[in-house]
Amino acid sequence: MALERTFSIIKPDATRRNLTGKVLTMLEEGGLRVVAQKRVELDQEKAEGFYAVHKERPFFNDLVAFMTSGPVVVQVLEGEDAVARNREIMGATDPADADEGTIRKALAESIEANSVHGSDSLENAAIEIAYFFNENEIVG
Ligand code: CMP
């Protein structure tokens, strides 16, 4: 096992329903530690840049509209195998497929309004962290 950092977003459906604390409790009880965090509103350009890899997907415009529809909490999580651990705690992208006990099973509204984002690899985690945070904003 290795100590890793991953990138996480608490999405607008969760901030709208005042579920920030609930999401954080599930992440912390799952063994992850918040080492950087801010609550922001994404503008169109920032959201499009973040999801650029999905640009050709049919859901891209709706995804960007959703992610700019309200505040999000962007954060860096640290822990043993943090990338995989965070994905386990989040559950499957579509809440209909998510396991019991996961954030998306418990809280998500739909495949789009699925409450949380988490990096899918250590390489992407580094890219996504740098998209939102300077090194001096990360305090372990
Ligand atoms: P996320 O981990 O933030 O990465 C891309 C997001 O696109 C994904 O979570 C979903 O919330 C969203 N999305 C919307 N529709 C789909 C879809 N049909 N398939 C996959 N992701 C989707």
CSV table of N, CA and C and ligand atoms in Angstrom, one decimal:
chain,number,residue,atom,x,y,z
A,1,MET,N,0.8,-1.2,0.0
A,1,MET,CA,0.0,0.0,0.0
A,1,MET,C,0.9,1.2,0.0
A,2,ALA,N,0.4,2.3,-0.6
A,2,ALA,CA,1.2,3.5,-0.7
A,2,ALA,C,0.3,4.7,-0.3
A,3,LEU,N,0.9,5.7,0.3
A,3,LEU,CA,0.2,6.9,0.7
A,3,LEU,C,0.1,7.7,-0.6
A,4,GLU,N,-1.2,8.0,-1.0
A,4,GLU,CA,-1.5,8.7,-2.2
A,4,GLU,C,-2.4,10.0,-1.9
A,5,ARG,N,-2.4,10.8,-2.9
A,5,ARG,CA,-3.4,11.9,-2.9
A,5,ARG,C,-4.3,11.8,-4.1
A,6,THR,N,-5.5,12.1,-3.9
A,6,THR,CA,-6.5,12.1,-5.0
A,6,THR,C,-7.3,13.3,-5.0
A,7,PHE,N,-8.0,13.6,-6.1
A,7,PHE,CA,-8.8,14.8,-6.2
A,7,PHE,C,-10.3,14.4,-6.2
A,8,SER,N,-11.1,15.2,-5.5
A,8,SER,CA,-12.5,15.0,-5.2
A,8,SER,C,-13.3,16.2,-5.4
A,9,ILE,N,-14.5,16.1,-5.9
A,9,ILE,CA,-15.5,17.2,-6.0
A,9,ILE,C,-16.8,16.8,-5.3
A,10,ILE,N,-17.3,17.6,-4.4
A,10,ILE,CA,-18.6,17.4,-3.9
A,10,ILE,C,-19.5,18.3,-4.8
A,11,LYS,N,-20.4,17.6,-5.6
A,11,LYS,CA,-21.1,18.3,-6.7
A,11,LYS,C,-22.3,19.1,-6.3
A,12,PRO,N,-22.8,19.9,-7.2
A,12,PRO,CA,-23.9,20.8,-6.9
A,12,PRO,C,-25.2,20.2,-6.3
A,13,ASP,N,-25.5,18.9,-6.7
A,13,ASP,CA,-26.7,18.3,-6.1
A,13,ASP,C,-26.5,18.1,-4.6
A,14,ALA,N,-25.2,17.8,-4.2
A,14,ALA,CA,-25.0,17.6,-2.8
A,14,ALA,C,-24.9,18.9,-2.0
A,15,THR,N,-24.3,19.9,-2.6
A,15,THR,CA,-24.2,21.2,-1.8
A,15,THR,C,-25.6,21.8,-1.7
A,16,ARG,N,-26.4,21.6,-2.8
A,16,ARG,CA,-27.8,22.2,-2.8
A,16,ARG,C,-28.6,21.5,-1.7
A,17,ARG,N,-28.4,20.2,-1.4
A,17,ARG,CA,-29.2,19.5,-0.4
A,17,ARG,C,-28.5,19.5,1.0
A,18,ASN,N,-27.4,20.4,1.1
A,18,ASN,CA,-26.7,20.5,2.4
A,18,ASN,C,-26.1,19.2,2.9
A,19,LEU,N,-25.5,18.5,1.9
A,19,LEU,CA,-25.0,17.2,2.3
A,19,LEU,C,-23.4,17.2,2.3
A,20,THR,N,-22.8,18.3,2.4
A,20,THR,CA,-21.4,18.4,2.4
A,20,THR,C,-20.8,17.6,3.6
A,21,GLY,N,-21.4,17.9,4.7
A,21,GLY,CA,-20.8,17.2,5.9
A,21,GLY,C,-21.0,15.7,5.9
A,22,LYS,N,-22.2,15.2,5.3
A,22,LYS,CA,-22.4,13.8,5.2
A,22,LYS,C,-21.4,13.1,4.3
A,23,VAL,N,-21.1,13.8,3.2
A,23,VAL,CA,-20.1,13.3,2.2
A,23,VAL,C,-18.8,13.2,2.9
A,24,LEU,N,-18.4,14.3,3.6
A,24,LEU,CA,-17.1,14.3,4.2
A,24,LEU,C,-17.0,13.2,5.3
A,25,THR,N,-18.0,13.0,6.0
A,25,THR,CA,-18.0,12.0,7.1
A,25,THR,C,-17.7,10.6,6.4
A,26,MET,N,-18.4,10.3,5.3
A,26,MET,CA,-18.2,9.0,4.7
A,26,MET,C,-16.8,8.9,4.2
A,27,LEU,N,-16.2,10.0,3.6
A,27,LEU,CA,-14.8,9.9,3.1
A,27,LEU,C,-13.9,9.7,4.3
A,28,GLU,N,-14.1,10.4,5.4
A,28,GLU,CA,-13.2,10.4,6.5
A,28,GLU,C,-13.3,9.0,7.2
A,29,GLU,N,-14.5,8.5,7.4
A,29,GLU,CA,-14.7,7.2,8.0
A,29,GLU,C,-14.1,6.1,7.1
A,30,GLY,N,-14.0,6.4,5.8
A,30,GLY,CA,-13.4,5.4,4.9
A,30,GLY,C,-11.9,5.4,4.9
A,31,GLY,N,-11.3,6.3,5.7
A,31,GLY,CA,-9.9,6.3,5.9
A,31,GLY,C,-9.2,7.4,5.1
A,32,LEU,N,-9.9,8.3,4.6
A,32,LEU,CA,-9.3,9.4,3.8
A,32,LEU,C,-9.2,10.7,4.7
A,33,ARG,N,-8.3,11.6,4.4
A,33,ARG,CA,-8.1,12.8,5.1
A,33,ARG,C,-8.1,14.0,4.1
A,34,VAL,N,-8.8,15.0,4.5
A,34,VAL,CA,-8.8,16.2,3.6
A,34,VAL,C,-7.6,17.0,3.9
A,35,VAL,N,-6.8,17.2,2.8
A,35,VAL,CA,-5.5,18.0,3.0
A,35,VAL,C,-5.6,19.3,2.2
A,36,ALA,N,-6.7,19.6,1.5
A,36,ALA,CA,-6.9,20.9,0.8
A,36,ALA,C,-8.4,20.9,0.5
A,37,GLN,N,-9.0,22.1,0.6
A,37,GLN,CA,-10.4,22.2,0.3
A,37,GLN,C,-10.8,23.6,0.0
A,38,LYS,N,-11.7,23.8,-1.0
A,38,LYS,CA,-12.4,25.1,-1.1
A,38,LYS,C,-13.7,24.9,-1.8
A,39,ARG,N,-14.6,25.9,-1.4
A,39,ARG,CA,-16.0,25.9,-2.0
A,39,ARG,C,-16.0,27.0,-3.0
A,40,VAL,N,-16.3,26.6,-4.3
A,40,VAL,CA,-16.2,27.5,-5.4
A,40,VAL,C,-17.4,27.3,-6.3
A,41,GLU,N,-17.6,28.3,-7.2
A,41,GLU,CA,-18.6,28.1,-8.3
A,41,GLU,C,-17.8,28.0,-9.6
A,42,LEU,N,-17.9,26.9,-10.3
A,42,LEU,CA,-17.2,26.7,-11.5
A,42,LEU,C,-17.8,27.6,-12.6
A,43,ASP,N,-17.0,28.3,-13.4
A,43,ASP,CA,-17.6,28.9,-14.6
A,43,ASP,C,-17.5,28.0,-15.8
A,44,GLN,N,-18.2,28.4,-16.9
A,44,GLN,CA,-18.3,27.5,-18.0
A,44,GLN,C,-16.9,27.0,-18.5
A,45,GLU,N,-15.9,27.9,-18.6
A,45,GLU,CA,-14.6,27.6,-19.1
A,45,GLU,C,-13.9,26.7,-18.2
A,46,LYS,N,-14.0,26.9,-16.9
A,46,LYS,CA,-13.3,26.0,-15.9
A,46,LYS,C,-13.9,24.6,-15.9
A,47,ALA,N,-15.2,24.5,-16.0
A,47,ALA,CA,-15.9,23.2,-16.1
A,47,ALA,C,-15.6,22.5,-17.4
A,48,GLU,N,-15.6,23.2,-18.5
A,48,GLU,CA,-15.3,22.6,-19.8
A,48,GLU,C,-13.9,22.1,-19.8
A,49,GLY,N,-13.0,22.8,-19.3
A,49,GLY,CA,-11.6,22.4,-19.2
A,49,GLY,C,-11.4,21.2,-18.4
A,50,PHE,N,-12.1,21.1,-17.2
A,50,PHE,CA,-11.9,20.0,-16.3
A,50,PHE,C,-12.4,18.7,-17.0
A,51,TYR,N,-13.5,18.8,-17.7
A,51,TYR,CA,-14.1,17.6,-18.3
A,51,TYR,C,-13.8,17.5,-19.8
A,52,ALA,N,-12.7,18.1,-20.3
A,52,ALA,CA,-12.3,18.2,-21.7
A,52,ALA,C,-12.3,16.8,-22.3
A,53,VAL,N,-11.8,15.8,-21.5
A,53,VAL,CA,-11.7,14.4,-22.0
A,53,VAL,C,-13.1,13.9,-22.4
A,54,HIS,N,-14.2,14.4,-21.9
A,54,HIS,CA,-15.5,14.0,-22.3
A,54,HIS,C,-16.2,14.8,-23.4
A,55,LYS,N,-15.4,15.7,-24.0
A,55,LYS,CA,-15.9,16.7,-24.9
A,55,LYS,C,-16.8,16.2,-26.0
A,56,GLU,N,-16.5,15.0,-26.5
A,56,GLU,CA,-17.3,14.4,-27.6
A,56,GLU,C,-18.5,13.6,-27.1
A,57,ARG,N,-18.6,13.4,-25.8
A,57,ARG,CA,-19.7,12.5,-25.3
A,57,ARG,C,-21.0,13.3,-25.4
A,58,PRO,N,-22.1,12.6,-25.6
A,58,PRO,CA,-23.4,13.2,-25.8
A,58,PRO,C,-23.9,14.0,-24.5
A,59,PHE,N,-23.3,13.6,-23.4
A,59,PHE,CA,-23.8,14.2,-22.1
A,59,PHE,C,-22.9,15.4,-21.7
A,60,PHE,N,-21.9,15.8,-22.6
A,60,PHE,CA,-21.0,16.8,-22.2
A,60,PHE,C,-21.6,18.2,-21.8
A,61,ASN,N,-22.5,18.7,-22.7
A,61,ASN,CA,-23.1,20.0,-22.5
A,61,ASN,C,-24.0,20.0,-21.2
A,62,ASP,N,-24.7,18.9,-21.0
A,62,ASP,CA,-25.5,18.8,-19.8
A,62,ASP,C,-24.7,18.7,-18.6
A,63,LEU,N,-23.6,18.0,-18.7
A,63,LEU,CA,-22.6,17.8,-17.5
A,63,LEU,C,-22.1,19.2,-17.1
A,64,VAL,N,-21.6,20.0,-18.1
A,64,VAL,CA,-21.1,21.3,-17.8
A,64,VAL,C,-22.1,22.2,-17.2
A,65,ALA,N,-23.4,22.1,-17.8
A,65,ALA,CA,-24.5,23.0,-17.2
A,65,ALA,C,-24.7,22.6,-15.8
A,66,PHE,N,-24.7,21.3,-15.5
A,66,PHE,CA,-25.0,20.8,-14.1
A,66,PHE,C,-23.9,21.3,-13.2
A,67,MET,N,-22.6,21.1,-13.6
A,67,MET,CA,-21.5,21.4,-12.7
A,67,MET,C,-21.3,22.9,-12.5
A,68,THR,N,-22.0,23.8,-13.3
A,68,THR,CA,-21.9,25.2,-13.1
A,68,THR,C,-23.2,25.7,-12.5
A,69,SER,N,-24.1,24.8,-12.1
A,69,SER,CA,-25.5,25.2,-11.6
A,69,SER,C,-25.5,25.6,-10.1
A,70,GLY,N,-24.4,25.4,-9.4
A,70,GLY,CA,-24.3,25.8,-8.0
A,70,GLY,C,-23.0,25.5,-7.5
A,71,PRO,N,-22.8,25.8,-6.2
A,71,PRO,CA,-21.4,25.6,-5.6
A,71,PRO,C,-21.0,24.2,-5.6
A,72,VAL,N,-19.7,24.0,-5.7
A,72,VAL,CA,-19.0,22.7,-5.5
A,72,VAL,C,-17.9,22.9,-4.5
A,73,VAL,N,-17.6,21.7,-3.9
A,73,VAL,CA,-16.4,21.7,-3.0
A,73,VAL,C,-15.3,20.9,-3.6
A,74,VAL,N,-14.2,21.6,-3.9
A,74,VAL,CA,-13.1,20.8,-4.5
A,74,VAL,C,-12.1,20.5,-3.4
A,75,GLN,N,-11.5,19.3,-3.5
A,75,GLN,CA,-10.7,18.9,-2.3
A,75,GLN,C,-9.6,17.9,-2.7
A,76,VAL,N,-8.6,17.9,-2.0
A,76,VAL,CA,-7.5,16.9,-2.1
A,76,VAL,C,-7.6,15.9,-0.9
A,77,LEU,N,-7.7,14.6,-1.2
A,77,LEU,CA,-7.8,13.6,-0.2
A,77,LEU,C,-6.6,12.8,-0.1
A,78,GLU,N,-6.1,12.5,1.1
A,78,GLU,CA,-4.9,11.7,1.2
A,78,GLU,C,-5.1,10.5,2.0
A,79,GLY,N,-4.5,9.4,1.7
A,79,GLY,CA,-4.6,8.2,2.4
A,79,GLY,C,-3.9,7.0,1.7
A,80,GLU,N,-3.9,5.8,2.4
A,80,GLU,CA,-3.4,4.7,1.7
A,80,GLU,C,-4.2,4.3,0.5
A,81,ASP,N,-3.6,4.2,-0.6
A,81,ASP,CA,-4.3,3.8,-1.9
A,81,ASP,C,-5.5,4.8,-2.1
A,82,ALA,N,-5.3,6.1,-1.9
A,82,ALA,CA,-6.4,7.0,-1.9
A,82,ALA,C,-7.2,7.0,-3.2
A,83,VAL,N,-6.6,6.8,-4.4
A,83,VAL,CA,-7.3,6.9,-5.6
A,83,VAL,C,-8.4,5.8,-5.6
A,84,ALA,N,-7.9,4.5,-5.4
A,84,ALA,CA,-8.9,3.4,-5.4
A,84,ALA,C,-9.8,3.4,-4.2
A,85,ARG,N,-9.3,3.8,-3.0
A,85,ARG,CA,-10.1,3.9,-1.8
A,85,ARG,C,-11.3,4.9,-2.0
A,86,ASN,N,-11.0,6.0,-2.6
A,86,ASN,CA,-12.0,7.0,-2.8
A,86,ASN,C,-13.1,6.5,-3.8
A,87,ARG,N,-12.6,5.8,-4.8
A,87,ARG,CA,-13.6,5.2,-5.8
A,87,ARG,C,-14.5,4.2,-5.1
A,88,GLU,N,-13.9,3.4,-4.2
A,88,GLU,CA,-14.7,2.4,-3.5
A,88,GLU,C,-15.8,3.1,-2.6
A,89,ILE,N,-15.3,4.1,-1.9
A,89,ILE,CA,-16.3,4.9,-1.0
A,89,ILE,C,-17.4,5.6,-1.8
A,90,MET,N,-17.0,6.1,-3.0
A,90,MET,CA,-18.0,6.8,-3.9
A,90,MET,C,-19.0,5.8,-4.5
A,91,GLY,N,-18.6,4.6,-4.9
A,91,GLY,CA,-19.5,3.7,-5.6
A,91,GLY,C,-19.5,3.9,-7.1
A,92,ALA,N,-20.3,3.1,-7.8
A,92,ALA,CA,-20.3,3.2,-9.3
A,92,ALA,C,-20.9,4.6,-9.7
A,93,THR,N,-20.5,5.0,-10.9
A,93,THR,CA,-20.9,6.3,-11.5
A,93,THR,C,-22.4,6.5,-11.4
A,94,ASP,N,-23.1,5.4,-11.9
A,94,ASP,CA,-24.6,5.4,-11.9
A,94,ASP,C,-25.1,4.9,-10.5
A,95,PRO,N,-25.8,5.7,-9.8
A,95,PRO,CA,-26.2,5.2,-8.4
A,95,PRO,C,-27.0,4.0,-8.5
A,96,ALA,N,-27.7,3.7,-9.6
A,96,ALA,CA,-28.5,2.5,-9.8
A,96,ALA,C,-27.5,1.2,-9.7
A,97,ASP,N,-26.3,1.4,-10.0
A,97,ASP,CA,-25.3,0.3,-10.0
A,97,ASP,C,-24.4,0.3,-8.8
A,98,ALA,N,-24.6,1.3,-7.9
A,98,ALA,CA,-23.6,1.5,-6.8
A,98,ALA,C,-24.0,0.5,-5.6
A,99,ASP,N,-22.9,0.0,-5.0
A,99,ASP,CA,-23.1,-0.9,-3.8
A,99,ASP,C,-23.7,-0.2,-2.6
A,100,GLU,N,-24.3,-1.0,-1.8
A,100,GLU,CA,-24.8,-0.5,-0.5
A,100,GLU,C,-23.7,0.1,0.3
A,101,GLY,N,-23.9,1.2,1.0
A,101,GLY,CA,-22.9,1.8,1.9
A,101,GLY,C,-22.0,2.8,1.2
A,102,THR,N,-22.2,2.9,-0.1
A,102,THR,CA,-21.4,3.9,-0.9
A,102,THR,C,-22.1,5.3,-0.9
A,103,ILE,N,-21.3,6.3,-1.2
A,103,ILE,CA,-21.9,7.7,-1.2
A,103,ILE,C,-23.0,7.8,-2.3
A,104,ARG,N,-22.7,7.3,-3.5
A,104,ARG,CA,-23.6,7.4,-4.5
A,104,ARG,C,-24.9,6.6,-4.3
A,105,LYS,N,-24.8,5.4,-3.7
A,105,LYS,CA,-26.0,4.6,-3.4
A,105,LYS,C,-26.8,5.4,-2.4
A,106,ALA,N,-26.2,6.0,-1.4
A,106,ALA,CA,-26.9,6.6,-0.3
A,106,ALA,C,-27.4,8.0,-0.7
A,107,LEU,N,-26.7,8.7,-1.5
A,107,LEU,CA,-27.0,10.2,-1.7
A,107,LEU,C,-27.3,10.6,-3.1
A,108,ALA,N,-26.8,9.9,-4.1
A,108,ALA,CA,-26.9,10.5,-5.5
A,108,ALA,C,-28.3,10.4,-6.0
A,109,GLU,N,-28.6,11.4,-6.9
A,109,GLU,CA,-29.9,11.5,-7.5
A,109,GLU,C,-30.0,10.8,-8.9
A,110,SER,N,-28.9,10.8,-9.6
A,110,SER,CA,-28.9,10.3,-11.0
A,110,SER,C,-27.5,10.1,-11.4
A,111,ILE,N,-27.3,9.6,-12.6
A,111,ILE,CA,-25.9,9.4,-13.2
A,111,ILE,C,-25.2,10.7,-13.3
A,112,GLU,N,-26.0,11.8,-13.6
A,112,GLU,CA,-25.4,13.1,-13.8
A,112,GLU,C,-25.2,13.8,-12.4
A,113,ALA,N,-26.3,13.8,-11.6
A,113,ALA,CA,-26.3,14.4,-10.3
A,113,ALA,C,-25.9,13.3,-9.3
A,114,ASN,N,-24.6,12.9,-9.4
A,114,ASN,CA,-24.1,11.8,-8.6
A,114,ASN,C,-23.2,12.2,-7.5
A,115,SER,N,-23.4,13.4,-7.0
A,115,SER,CA,-22.9,13.9,-5.7
A,115,SER,C,-21.4,14.1,-5.6
A,116,VAL,N,-20.6,13.2,-6.2
A,116,VAL,CA,-19.2,13.3,-6.0
A,116,VAL,C,-18.4,12.9,-7.3
A,117,HIS,N,-17.3,13.5,-7.5
A,117,HIS,CA,-16.3,13.1,-8.5
A,117,HIS,C,-15.1,12.6,-7.8
A,118,GLY,N,-14.4,11.7,-8.4
A,118,GLY,CA,-13.1,11.2,-7.9
A,118,GLY,C,-12.2,10.8,-9.0
A,119,SER,N,-10.9,11.2,-8.9
A,119,SER,CA,-9.9,10.9,-10.0
A,119,SER,C,-9.9,9.4,-10.2
A,120,ASP,N,-9.7,9.0,-11.5
A,120,ASP,CA,-9.7,7.6,-11.9
A,120,ASP,C,-8.3,6.9,-11.9
A,121,SER,N,-7.3,7.7,-11.7
A,121,SER,CA,-5.9,7.2,-11.7
A,121,SER,C,-5.0,8.1,-11.0
A,122,LEU,N,-3.9,7.7,-10.6
A,122,LEU,CA,-2.9,8.5,-9.8
A,122,LEU,C,-2.4,9.6,-10.8
A,123,GLU,N,-2.2,9.3,-12.0
A,123,GLU,CA,-1.8,10.3,-13.0
A,123,GLU,C,-2.8,11.4,-13.2
A,124,ASN,N,-4.1,11.0,-13.4
A,124,ASN,CA,-5.1,12.0,-13.5
A,124,ASN,C,-5.3,12.8,-12.2
A,125,ALA,N,-5.1,12.1,-11.1
A,125,ALA,CA,-5.2,12.8,-9.8
A,125,ALA,C,-4.3,14.0,-9.7
A,126,ALA,N,-3.0,13.8,-10.1
A,126,ALA,CA,-2.0,14.9,-10.1
A,126,ALA,C,-2.5,16.0,-11.1
A,127,ILE,N,-3.0,15.7,-12.2
A,127,ILE,CA,-3.4,16.7,-13.2
A,127,ILE,C,-4.6,17.5,-12.6
A,128,GLU,N,-5.6,16.8,-12.0
A,128,GLU,CA,-6.8,17.4,-11.5
A,128,GLU,C,-6.5,18.3,-10.3
A,129,ILE,N,-5.6,17.8,-9.4
A,129,ILE,CA,-5.2,18.6,-8.2
A,129,ILE,C,-4.6,19.9,-8.7
A,130,ALA,N,-3.7,19.8,-9.7
A,130,ALA,CA,-3.0,21.0,-10.2
A,130,ALA,C,-3.9,22.0,-10.9
A,131,TYR,N,-5.1,21.4,-11.4
A,131,TYR,CA,-6.1,22.3,-12.1
A,131,TYR,C,-6.8,23.2,-11.1
A,132,PHE,N,-6.8,22.8,-9.8
A,132,PHE,CA,-7.5,23.6,-8.8
A,132,PHE,C,-6.6,24.2,-7.7
A,133,PHE,N,-5.5,23.6,-7.4
A,133,PHE,CA,-4.7,23.9,-6.2
A,133,PHE,C,-3.3,24.2,-6.5
A,134,ASN,N,-2.7,25.3,-5.8
A,134,ASN,CA,-1.3,25.4,-5.8
A,134,ASN,C,-0.7,24.5,-4.7
A,135,GLU,N,0.5,24.2,-4.9
A,135,GLU,CA,1.2,23.3,-3.9
A,135,GLU,C,1.1,23.8,-2.5
A,136,ASN,N,1.2,25.2,-2.3
A,136,ASN,CA,1.1,25.7,-1.0
A,136,ASN,C,-0.3,25.8,-0.3
A,137,GLU,N,-1.3,25.4,-1.1
A,137,GLU,CA,-2.6,25.3,-0.5
A,137,GLU,C,-2.9,23.9,0.0
A,138,ILE,N,-2.0,23.0,-0.2
A,138,ILE,CA,-2.2,21.6,0.2
A,138,ILE,C,-1.4,21.4,1.5
A,139,VAL,N,-2.1,21.1,2.6
A,139,VAL,CA,-1.4,21.0,3.9
A,139,VAL,C,-1.8,19.7,4.5
A,140,GLY,N,-0.8,18.8,4.5
A,140,GLY,CA,-1.1,17.4,5.0
A,140,GLY,C,-0.9,17.3,6.5
B,1,CMP,P1,-17.6,12.1,-13.0
B,1,CMP,O1,-16.8,11.1,-12.2
B,1,CMP,O2,-17.6,13.5,-12.5
B,1,CMP,O3,-17.0,12.1,-14.5
B,1,CMP,C1,-17.8,12.5,-15.7
B,1,CMP,C2,-19.3,12.6,-15.3
B,1,CMP,O4,-20.2,12.6,-16.3
B,1,CMP,C3,-19.7,11.5,-14.4
B,1,CMP,O5,-19.1,11.6,-13.1
B,1,CMP,C4,-21.2,11.6,-14.4
B,1,CMP,O6,-21.7,12.4,-13.4
B,1,CMP,C5,-21.5,12.3,-15.7
B,1,CMP,N1,-22.3,11.6,-16.7
B,1,CMP,C6,-23.5,12.1,-17.1
B,1,CMP,N2,-24.0,11.2,-18.0
B,1,CMP,C7,-23.2,10.1,-18.1
B,1,CMP,C8,-23.2,8.9,-18.8
B,1,CMP,N3,-24.2,8.6,-19.6
B,1,CMP,N4,-22.1,8.1,-18.6
B,1,CMP,C9,-21.1,8.4,-17.8
B,1,CMP,N5,-21.0,9.6,-17.1
B,1,CMP,C10,-22.1,10.4,-17.2
